[in-house]
CSV table of C-alpha atoms in Angstrom, one decimal:
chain,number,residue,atom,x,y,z
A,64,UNK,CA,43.9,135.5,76.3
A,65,UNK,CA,45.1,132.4,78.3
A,66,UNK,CA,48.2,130.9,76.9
A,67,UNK,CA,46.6,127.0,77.6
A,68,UNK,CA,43.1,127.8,75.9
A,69,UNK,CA,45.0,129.0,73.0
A,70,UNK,CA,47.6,125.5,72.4
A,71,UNK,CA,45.4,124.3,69.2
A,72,UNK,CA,45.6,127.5,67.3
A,73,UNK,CA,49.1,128.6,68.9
A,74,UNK,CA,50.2,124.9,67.0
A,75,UNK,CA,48.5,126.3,63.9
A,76,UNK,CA,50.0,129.7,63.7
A,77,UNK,CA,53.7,127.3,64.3
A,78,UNK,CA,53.2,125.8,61.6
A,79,UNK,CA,52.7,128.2,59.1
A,80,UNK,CA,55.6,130.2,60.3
A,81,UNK,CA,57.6,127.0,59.5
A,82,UNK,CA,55.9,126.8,56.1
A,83,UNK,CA,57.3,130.5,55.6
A,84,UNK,CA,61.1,129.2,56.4
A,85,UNK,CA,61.0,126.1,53.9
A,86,UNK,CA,58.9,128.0,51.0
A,87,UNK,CA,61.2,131.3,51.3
A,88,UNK,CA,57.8,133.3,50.5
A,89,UNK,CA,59.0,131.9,47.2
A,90,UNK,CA,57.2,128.5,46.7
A,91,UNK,CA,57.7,127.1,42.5
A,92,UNK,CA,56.3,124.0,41.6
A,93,UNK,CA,56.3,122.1,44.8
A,94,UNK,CA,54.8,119.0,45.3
A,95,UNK,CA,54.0,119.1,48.8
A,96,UNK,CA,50.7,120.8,49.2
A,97,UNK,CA,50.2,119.1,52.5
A,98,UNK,CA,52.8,120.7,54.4
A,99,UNK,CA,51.3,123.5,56.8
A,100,UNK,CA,48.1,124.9,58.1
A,101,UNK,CA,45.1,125.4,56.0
A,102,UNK,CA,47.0,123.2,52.7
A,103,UNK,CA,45.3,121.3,51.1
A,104,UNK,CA,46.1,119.2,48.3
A,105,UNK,CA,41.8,118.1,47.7
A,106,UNK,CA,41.4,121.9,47.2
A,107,UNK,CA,44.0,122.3,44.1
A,108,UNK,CA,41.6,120.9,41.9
A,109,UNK,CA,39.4,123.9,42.3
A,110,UNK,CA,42.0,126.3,41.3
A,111,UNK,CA,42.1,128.1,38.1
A,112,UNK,CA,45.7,128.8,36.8
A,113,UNK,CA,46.1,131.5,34.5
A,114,UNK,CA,49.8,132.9,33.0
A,115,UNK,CA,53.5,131.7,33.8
A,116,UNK,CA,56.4,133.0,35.2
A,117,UNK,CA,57.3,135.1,37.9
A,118,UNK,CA,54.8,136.9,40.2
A,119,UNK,CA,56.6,139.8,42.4
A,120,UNK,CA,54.5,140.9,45.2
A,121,UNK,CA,55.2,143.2,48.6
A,122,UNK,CA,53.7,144.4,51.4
A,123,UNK,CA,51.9,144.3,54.6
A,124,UNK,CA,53.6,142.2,56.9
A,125,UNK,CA,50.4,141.2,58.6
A,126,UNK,CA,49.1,139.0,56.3
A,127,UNK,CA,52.3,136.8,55.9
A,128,UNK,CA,50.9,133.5,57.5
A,129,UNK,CA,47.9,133.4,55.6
A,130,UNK,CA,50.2,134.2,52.7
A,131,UNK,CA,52.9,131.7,53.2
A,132,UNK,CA,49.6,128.7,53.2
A,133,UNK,CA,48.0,130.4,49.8
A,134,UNK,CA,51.6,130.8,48.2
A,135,UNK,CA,51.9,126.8,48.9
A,136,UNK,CA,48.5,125.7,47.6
A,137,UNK,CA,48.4,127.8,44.8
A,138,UNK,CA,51.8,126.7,43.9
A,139,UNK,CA,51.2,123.3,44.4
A,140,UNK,CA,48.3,123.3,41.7
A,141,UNK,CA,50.0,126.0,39.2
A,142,UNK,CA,53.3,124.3,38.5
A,143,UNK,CA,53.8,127.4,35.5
A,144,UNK,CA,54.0,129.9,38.3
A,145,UNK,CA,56.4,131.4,40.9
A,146,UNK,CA,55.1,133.5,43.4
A,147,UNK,CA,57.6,135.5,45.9
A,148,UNK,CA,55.8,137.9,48.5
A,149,UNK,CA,58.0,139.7,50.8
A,150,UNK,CA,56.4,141.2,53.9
A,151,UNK,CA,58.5,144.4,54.2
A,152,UNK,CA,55.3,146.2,55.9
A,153,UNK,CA,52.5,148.5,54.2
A,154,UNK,CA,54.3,151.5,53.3
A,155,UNK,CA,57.1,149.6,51.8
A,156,UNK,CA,54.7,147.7,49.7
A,157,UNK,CA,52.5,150.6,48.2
A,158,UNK,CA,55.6,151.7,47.0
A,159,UNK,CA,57.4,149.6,45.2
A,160,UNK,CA,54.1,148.8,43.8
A,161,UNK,CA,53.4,152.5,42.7
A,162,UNK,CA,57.0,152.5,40.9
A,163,UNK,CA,55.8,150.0,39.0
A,164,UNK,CA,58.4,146.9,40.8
A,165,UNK,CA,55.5,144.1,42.3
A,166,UNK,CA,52.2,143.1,40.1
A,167,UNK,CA,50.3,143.9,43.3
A,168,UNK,CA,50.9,145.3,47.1
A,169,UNK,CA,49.5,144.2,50.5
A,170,UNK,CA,48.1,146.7,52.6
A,171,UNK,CA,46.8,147.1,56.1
A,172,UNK,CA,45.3,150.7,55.5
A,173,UNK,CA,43.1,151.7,52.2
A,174,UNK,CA,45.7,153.8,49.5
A,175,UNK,CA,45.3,157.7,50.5
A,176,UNK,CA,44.0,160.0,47.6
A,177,UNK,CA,47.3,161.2,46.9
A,178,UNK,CA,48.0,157.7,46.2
A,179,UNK,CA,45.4,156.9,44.2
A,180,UNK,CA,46.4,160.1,41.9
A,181,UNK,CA,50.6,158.7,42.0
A,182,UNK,CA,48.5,155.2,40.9
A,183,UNK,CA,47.4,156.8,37.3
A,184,UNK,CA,51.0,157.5,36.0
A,185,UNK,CA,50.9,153.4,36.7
A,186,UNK,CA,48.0,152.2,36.1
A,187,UNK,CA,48.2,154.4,32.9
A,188,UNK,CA,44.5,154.1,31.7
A,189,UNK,CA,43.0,153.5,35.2
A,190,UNK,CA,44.2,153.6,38.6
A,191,UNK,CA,45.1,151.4,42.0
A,192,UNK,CA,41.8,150.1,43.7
A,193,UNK,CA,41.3,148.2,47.2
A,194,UNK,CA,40.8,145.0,47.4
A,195,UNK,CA,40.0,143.4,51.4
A,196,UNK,CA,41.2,139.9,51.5
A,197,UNK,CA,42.5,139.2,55.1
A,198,UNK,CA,40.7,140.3,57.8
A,199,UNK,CA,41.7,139.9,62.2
A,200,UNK,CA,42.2,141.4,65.0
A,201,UNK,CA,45.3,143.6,66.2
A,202,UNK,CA,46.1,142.2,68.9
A,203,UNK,CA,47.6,143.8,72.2
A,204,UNK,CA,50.7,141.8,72.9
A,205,UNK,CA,52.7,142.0,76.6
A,206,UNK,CA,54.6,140.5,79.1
A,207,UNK,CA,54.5,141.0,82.4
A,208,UNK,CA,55.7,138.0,84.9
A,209,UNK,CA,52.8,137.0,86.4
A,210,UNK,CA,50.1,138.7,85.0
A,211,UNK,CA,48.2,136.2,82.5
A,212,UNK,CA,45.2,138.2,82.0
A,213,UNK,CA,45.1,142.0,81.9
A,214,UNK,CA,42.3,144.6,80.9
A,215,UNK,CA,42.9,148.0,79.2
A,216,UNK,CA,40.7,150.6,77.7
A,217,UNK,CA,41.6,152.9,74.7
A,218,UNK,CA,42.8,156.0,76.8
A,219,UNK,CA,45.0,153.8,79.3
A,220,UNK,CA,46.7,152.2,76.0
A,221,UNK,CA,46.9,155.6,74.0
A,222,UNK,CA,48.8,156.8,77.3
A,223,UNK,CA,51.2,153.6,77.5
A,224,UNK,CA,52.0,154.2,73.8
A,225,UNK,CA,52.4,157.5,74.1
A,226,UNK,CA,55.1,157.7,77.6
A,227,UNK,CA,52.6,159.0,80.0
A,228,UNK,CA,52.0,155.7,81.4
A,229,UNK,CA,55.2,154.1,82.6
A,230,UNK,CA,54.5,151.8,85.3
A,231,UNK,CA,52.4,148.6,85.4
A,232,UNK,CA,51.3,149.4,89.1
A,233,UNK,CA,50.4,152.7,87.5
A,234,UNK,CA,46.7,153.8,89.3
A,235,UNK,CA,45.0,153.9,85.7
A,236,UNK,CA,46.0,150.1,85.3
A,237,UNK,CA,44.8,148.9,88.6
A,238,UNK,CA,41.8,150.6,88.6
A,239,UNK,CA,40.9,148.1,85.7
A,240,UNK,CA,42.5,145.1,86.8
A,241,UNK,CA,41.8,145.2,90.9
A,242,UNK,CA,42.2,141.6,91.4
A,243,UNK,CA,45.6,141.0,89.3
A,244,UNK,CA,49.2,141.6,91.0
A,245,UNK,CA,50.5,144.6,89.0
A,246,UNK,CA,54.7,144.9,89.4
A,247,UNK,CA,56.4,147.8,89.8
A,248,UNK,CA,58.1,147.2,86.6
A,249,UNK,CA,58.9,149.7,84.0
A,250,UNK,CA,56.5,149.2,80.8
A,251,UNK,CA,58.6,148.8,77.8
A,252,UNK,CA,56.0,149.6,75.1
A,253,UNK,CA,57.4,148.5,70.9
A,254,UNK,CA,56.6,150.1,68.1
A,255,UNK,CA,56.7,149.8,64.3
A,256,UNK,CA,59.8,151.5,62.8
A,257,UNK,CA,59.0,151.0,59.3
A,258,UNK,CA,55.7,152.4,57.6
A,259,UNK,CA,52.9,149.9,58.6
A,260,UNK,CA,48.8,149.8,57.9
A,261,UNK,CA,49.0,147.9,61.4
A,262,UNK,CA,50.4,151.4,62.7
A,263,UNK,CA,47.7,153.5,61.3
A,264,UNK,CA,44.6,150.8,62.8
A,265,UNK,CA,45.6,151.5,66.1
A,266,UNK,CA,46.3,154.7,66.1
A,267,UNK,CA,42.6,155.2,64.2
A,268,UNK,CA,41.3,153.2,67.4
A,269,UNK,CA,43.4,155.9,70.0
A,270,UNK,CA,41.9,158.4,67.6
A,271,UNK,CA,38.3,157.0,67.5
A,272,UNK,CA,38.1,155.9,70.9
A,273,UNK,CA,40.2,157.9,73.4
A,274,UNK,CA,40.9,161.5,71.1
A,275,UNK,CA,41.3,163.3,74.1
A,276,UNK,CA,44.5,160.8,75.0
A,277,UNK,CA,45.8,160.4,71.7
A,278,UNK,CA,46.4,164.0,69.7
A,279,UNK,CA,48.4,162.6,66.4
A,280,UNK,CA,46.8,161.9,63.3
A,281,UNK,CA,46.4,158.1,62.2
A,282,UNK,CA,49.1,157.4,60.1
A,283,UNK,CA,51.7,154.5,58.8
A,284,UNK,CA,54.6,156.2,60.2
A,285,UNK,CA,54.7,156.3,64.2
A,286,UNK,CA,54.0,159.5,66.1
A,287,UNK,CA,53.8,158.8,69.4
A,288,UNK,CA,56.5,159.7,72.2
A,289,UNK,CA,59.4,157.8,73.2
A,290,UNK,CA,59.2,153.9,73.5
A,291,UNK,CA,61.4,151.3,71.2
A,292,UNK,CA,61.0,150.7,67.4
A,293,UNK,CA,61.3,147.4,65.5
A,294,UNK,CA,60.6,146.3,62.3
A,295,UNK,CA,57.6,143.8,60.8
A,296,UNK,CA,55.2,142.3,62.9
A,297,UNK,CA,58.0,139.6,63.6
A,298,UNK,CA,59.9,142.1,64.7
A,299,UNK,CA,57.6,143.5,67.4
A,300,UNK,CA,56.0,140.2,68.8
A,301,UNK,CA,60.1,139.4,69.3
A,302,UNK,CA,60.6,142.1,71.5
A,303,UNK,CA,57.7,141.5,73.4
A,304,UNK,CA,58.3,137.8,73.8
A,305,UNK,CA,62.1,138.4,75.3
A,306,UNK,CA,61.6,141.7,77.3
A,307,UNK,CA,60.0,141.3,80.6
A,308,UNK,CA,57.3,144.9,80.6
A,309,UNK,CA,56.7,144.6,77.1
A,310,UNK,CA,53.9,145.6,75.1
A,311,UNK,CA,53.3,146.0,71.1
A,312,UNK,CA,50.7,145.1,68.5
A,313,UNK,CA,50.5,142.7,65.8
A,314,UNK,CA,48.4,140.6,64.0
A,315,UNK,CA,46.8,137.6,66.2
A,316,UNK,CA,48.8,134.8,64.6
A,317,UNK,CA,52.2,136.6,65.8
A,318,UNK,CA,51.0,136.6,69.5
A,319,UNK,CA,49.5,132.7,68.9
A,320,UNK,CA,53.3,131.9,67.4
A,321,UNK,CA,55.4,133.5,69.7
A,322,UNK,CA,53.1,132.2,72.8
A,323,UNK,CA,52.5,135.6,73.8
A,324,UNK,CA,49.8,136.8,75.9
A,325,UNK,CA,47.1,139.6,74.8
A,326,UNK,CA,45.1,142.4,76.0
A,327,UNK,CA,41.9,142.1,76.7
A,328,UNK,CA,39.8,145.2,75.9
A,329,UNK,CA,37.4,147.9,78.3
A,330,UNK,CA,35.1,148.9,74.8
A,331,UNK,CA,32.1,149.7,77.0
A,332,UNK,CA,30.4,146.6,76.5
A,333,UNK,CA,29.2,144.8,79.7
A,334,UNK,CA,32.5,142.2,79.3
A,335,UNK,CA,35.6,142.9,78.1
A,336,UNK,CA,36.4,142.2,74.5
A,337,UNK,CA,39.1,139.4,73.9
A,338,UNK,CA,41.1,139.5,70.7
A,339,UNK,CA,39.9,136.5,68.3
A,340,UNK,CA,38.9,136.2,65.2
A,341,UNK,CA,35.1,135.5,66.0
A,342,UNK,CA,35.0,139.0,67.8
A,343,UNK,CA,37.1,140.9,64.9
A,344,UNK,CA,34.2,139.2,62.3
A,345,UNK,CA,31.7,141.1,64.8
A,346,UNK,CA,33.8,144.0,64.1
A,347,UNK,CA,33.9,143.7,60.3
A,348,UNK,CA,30.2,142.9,59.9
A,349,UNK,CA,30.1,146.9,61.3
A,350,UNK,CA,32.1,148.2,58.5
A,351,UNK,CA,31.3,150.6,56.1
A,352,UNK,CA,32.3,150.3,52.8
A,353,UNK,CA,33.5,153.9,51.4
A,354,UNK,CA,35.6,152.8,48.4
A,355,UNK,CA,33.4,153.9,44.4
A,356,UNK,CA,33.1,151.8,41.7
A,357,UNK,CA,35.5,148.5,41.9
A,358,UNK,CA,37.6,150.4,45.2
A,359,UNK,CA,36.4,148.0,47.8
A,360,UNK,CA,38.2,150.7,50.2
A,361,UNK,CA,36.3,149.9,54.2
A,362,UNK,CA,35.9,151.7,57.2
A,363,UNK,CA,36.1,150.2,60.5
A,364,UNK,CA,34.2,151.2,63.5
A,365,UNK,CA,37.0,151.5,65.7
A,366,UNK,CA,34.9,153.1,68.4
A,367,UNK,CA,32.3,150.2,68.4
A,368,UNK,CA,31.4,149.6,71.8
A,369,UNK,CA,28.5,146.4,70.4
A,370,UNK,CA,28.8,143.1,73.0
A,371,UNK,CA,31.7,140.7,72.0
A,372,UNK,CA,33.1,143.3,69.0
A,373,UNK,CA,36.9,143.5,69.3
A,374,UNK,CA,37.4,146.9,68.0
A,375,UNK,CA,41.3,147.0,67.3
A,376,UNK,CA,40.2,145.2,63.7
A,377,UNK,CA,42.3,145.5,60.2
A,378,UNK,CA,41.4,144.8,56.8
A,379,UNK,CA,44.2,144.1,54.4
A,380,UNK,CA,44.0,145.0,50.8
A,381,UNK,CA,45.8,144.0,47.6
A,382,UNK,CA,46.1,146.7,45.9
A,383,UNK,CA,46.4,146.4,41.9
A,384,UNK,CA,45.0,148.5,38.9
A,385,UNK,CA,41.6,147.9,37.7
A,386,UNK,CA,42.9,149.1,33.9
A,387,UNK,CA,46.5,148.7,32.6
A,388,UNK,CA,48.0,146.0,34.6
A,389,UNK,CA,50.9,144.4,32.9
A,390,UNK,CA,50.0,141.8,30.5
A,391,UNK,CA,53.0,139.3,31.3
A,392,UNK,CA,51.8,139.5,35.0
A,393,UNK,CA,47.9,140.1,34.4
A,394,UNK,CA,46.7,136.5,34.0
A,395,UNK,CA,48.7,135.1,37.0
A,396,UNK,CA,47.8,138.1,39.1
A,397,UNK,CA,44.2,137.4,38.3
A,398,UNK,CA,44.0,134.0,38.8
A,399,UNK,CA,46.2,134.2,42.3
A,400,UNK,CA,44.0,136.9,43.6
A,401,UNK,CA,40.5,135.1,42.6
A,402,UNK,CA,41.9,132.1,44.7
A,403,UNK,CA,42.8,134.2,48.0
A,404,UNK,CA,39.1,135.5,47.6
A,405,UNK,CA,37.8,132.2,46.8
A,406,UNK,CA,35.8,129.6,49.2
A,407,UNK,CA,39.3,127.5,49.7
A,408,UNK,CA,41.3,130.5,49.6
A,409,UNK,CA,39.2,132.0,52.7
A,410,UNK,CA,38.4,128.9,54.6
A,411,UNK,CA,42.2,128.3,55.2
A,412,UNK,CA,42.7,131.2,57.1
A,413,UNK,CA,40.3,130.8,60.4
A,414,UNK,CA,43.0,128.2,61.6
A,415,UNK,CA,45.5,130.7,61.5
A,416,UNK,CA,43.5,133.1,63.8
A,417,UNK,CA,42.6,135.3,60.5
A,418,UNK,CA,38.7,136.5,59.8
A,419,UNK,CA,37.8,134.9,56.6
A,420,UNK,CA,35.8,137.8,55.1
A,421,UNK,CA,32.1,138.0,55.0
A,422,UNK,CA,30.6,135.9,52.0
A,423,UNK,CA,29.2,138.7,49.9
A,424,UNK,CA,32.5,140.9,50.2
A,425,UNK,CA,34.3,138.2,49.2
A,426,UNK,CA,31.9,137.4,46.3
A,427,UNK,CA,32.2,141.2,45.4
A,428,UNK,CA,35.8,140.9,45.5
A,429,UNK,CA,36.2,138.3,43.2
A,430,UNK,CA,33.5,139.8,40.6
A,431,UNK,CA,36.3,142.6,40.5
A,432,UNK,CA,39.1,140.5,40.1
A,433,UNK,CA,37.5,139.2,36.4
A,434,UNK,CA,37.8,142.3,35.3
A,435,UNK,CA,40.7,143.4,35.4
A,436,UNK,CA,42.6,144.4,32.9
């Protein structure tokens, strides 16, 4: 990705990081719906508010842009209703949620089964279901002076993250980038330290699509060798802004903010794949969905190697109970929830280099939302 092609959306993502400062993920009753990307004040008029109080909610750092923008419009209409989402990452989220803290979690990975069973003692006569409301590309995030556009396939990245690549004039990186001037600089590659659905997509693309380079299991906890560890997607994209060698992953609108450039990716296609949300949609329309019932649960193809399909592509959930959700909380849950999944509620995210999900999952989505209970 070019920084200069990218100023428009860069601008976007800006902004709603700034919304994030002023609302403190916390927004109550404000009356400025026109503050930040993808607000509108026309749009409040369509929104359906249900319950008062406070609405606690945790999780996936990932989708904190999009969330900062729907925490402001949906505020701005439902004067009745706090809403506080903090983005302490995936893992964090699922559990505070399973102990029974937040009225819903965030999540860049579908709950495991032995979640789903913790989710009963909840959910008490059901149990926690996925459902996909934010979807984008990963993207690859690095600095390296000089170098403003860089190709890499799944095995040379699975070797960068995993210490057997250390060099950016290493052969492997050359070989796919013969025209760019490679320094003999150290590669610095960043990490998630906390438990993060962001950390089990990529490493379900090393596993898909280079299984002989990467040997770990997917997972929200990171297993590779050596490297540095920060926390959040904020966290990361820091790291890689500041530290000349740097490479991480994040969610696009954290490499758009922090003016960072991104990996383009060798799928086997005839061009390499550059991360955007038009590719990611290409990626999405691929997916499988695997969740029963009203579990919306997906499954990527990671290993998609279709023209223009950027392959490093997460879904994230909120993750409530279908049956015995709190009744202070279930009306304001509901109503919040059928707004993210809503026409308004998915056409503000595109500006902030999100993939507004496909128009029947979406309808889907909301069809599950009524009835929960």
């Amino acid at each position: 990705m070019k920084l200069q092609r990218k100023t428009r959306v860069r601008a976007l993502a800006v902004g709603a990081l700034a919304v994030s400062g002023a609302l403190a993920l916390s927004a109550c009753g404000s009356d400025d719906t026109t503050g930040g990307p993808g607000a509108s004040s026309a749009k409040a008029a369509n929104i359906k508010c249900d319950g008062k109080g406070k609405l606690l909610a945790s999780g996936s750092s990932a989708q904190k842009n999009a969330m900062d923008v729907w925490v402001q419009n949906y505020s701005g209409a439902c004067k009745d209703t706090e809403i506080n989402y903090q983005p302490t990452g995936s893992g964090a989220g699922i559990t505070t949620f399973l102990q029974g803290q937040t009225a819903f979690a965030g999540s860049d990975s579908a709950l495991e089964p032995e979640e789903v069973e913790k989710s009963k003692q909840l959910c008490k006569t059901g149990k926690g279901i996925n459902l996909p409301m934010v979807g984008g590309p990963v993207a690859i995030g690095y600095n390296v002076p000089g170098v403003e556009d860089l190709v890499l396939d799944a095995e040379t990245l699975a070797k960068i993250f995993d210490s057997k690549i250390t060099k950016w004039n290493d052969p492997a990186i050359k070989k796919l980038n013969p025209s760019a001037k490679l320094p003999d600089l150290k590669i610095q590659a960043f990490h998630r330290s906390d438990e993060s659905g962001t950390t089990k997509n990529l490493t379900e693309y090393f596993s898909k699509a280079a299984p002989k380079a990467w040997k770990y299991e997917p997972d929200k906890a990171w297993a590779g060798k050596g490297g540095q560890a920060a926390s959040g997607s904020s966290g990361v994209s820091s790291q890689v802004k500041q530290t000349a060698g740097a490479i991480s992953y994040f969610e696009l609108s954290y490499a758009e903010s922090s003016q960072v450039n991104t990996v383009k990716l060798d799928t086997g296609a005839k061009e390499p794949v550059e991360a955007n949300v038009d590719n990611a949609s290409k990626a999405i329309a691929e997916a499988k969905r695997v969740g029963k019932g009203n579990d919306h649960a997906m499954e990527l193809a990671y290993d998609t190697k279709a023209e223009g399909a950027y392959p490093i592509t997460l879904v994230t959930y909120e993750i409530a109970c279908d049956k015995g959700n709190k009744k202070e909380t279930l009306p304001a849950t509901k109503s919040f929830l059928t707004y993210m999944a809503s026409e308004d509620g998915q056409a503000a995210l595109k500006d902030l280099g999100y993939a507004p999900l496909p128009t029947e999952i979406a309808e889907q989505v909301r069809k599950t939302v009524s009835t929960l209970s």
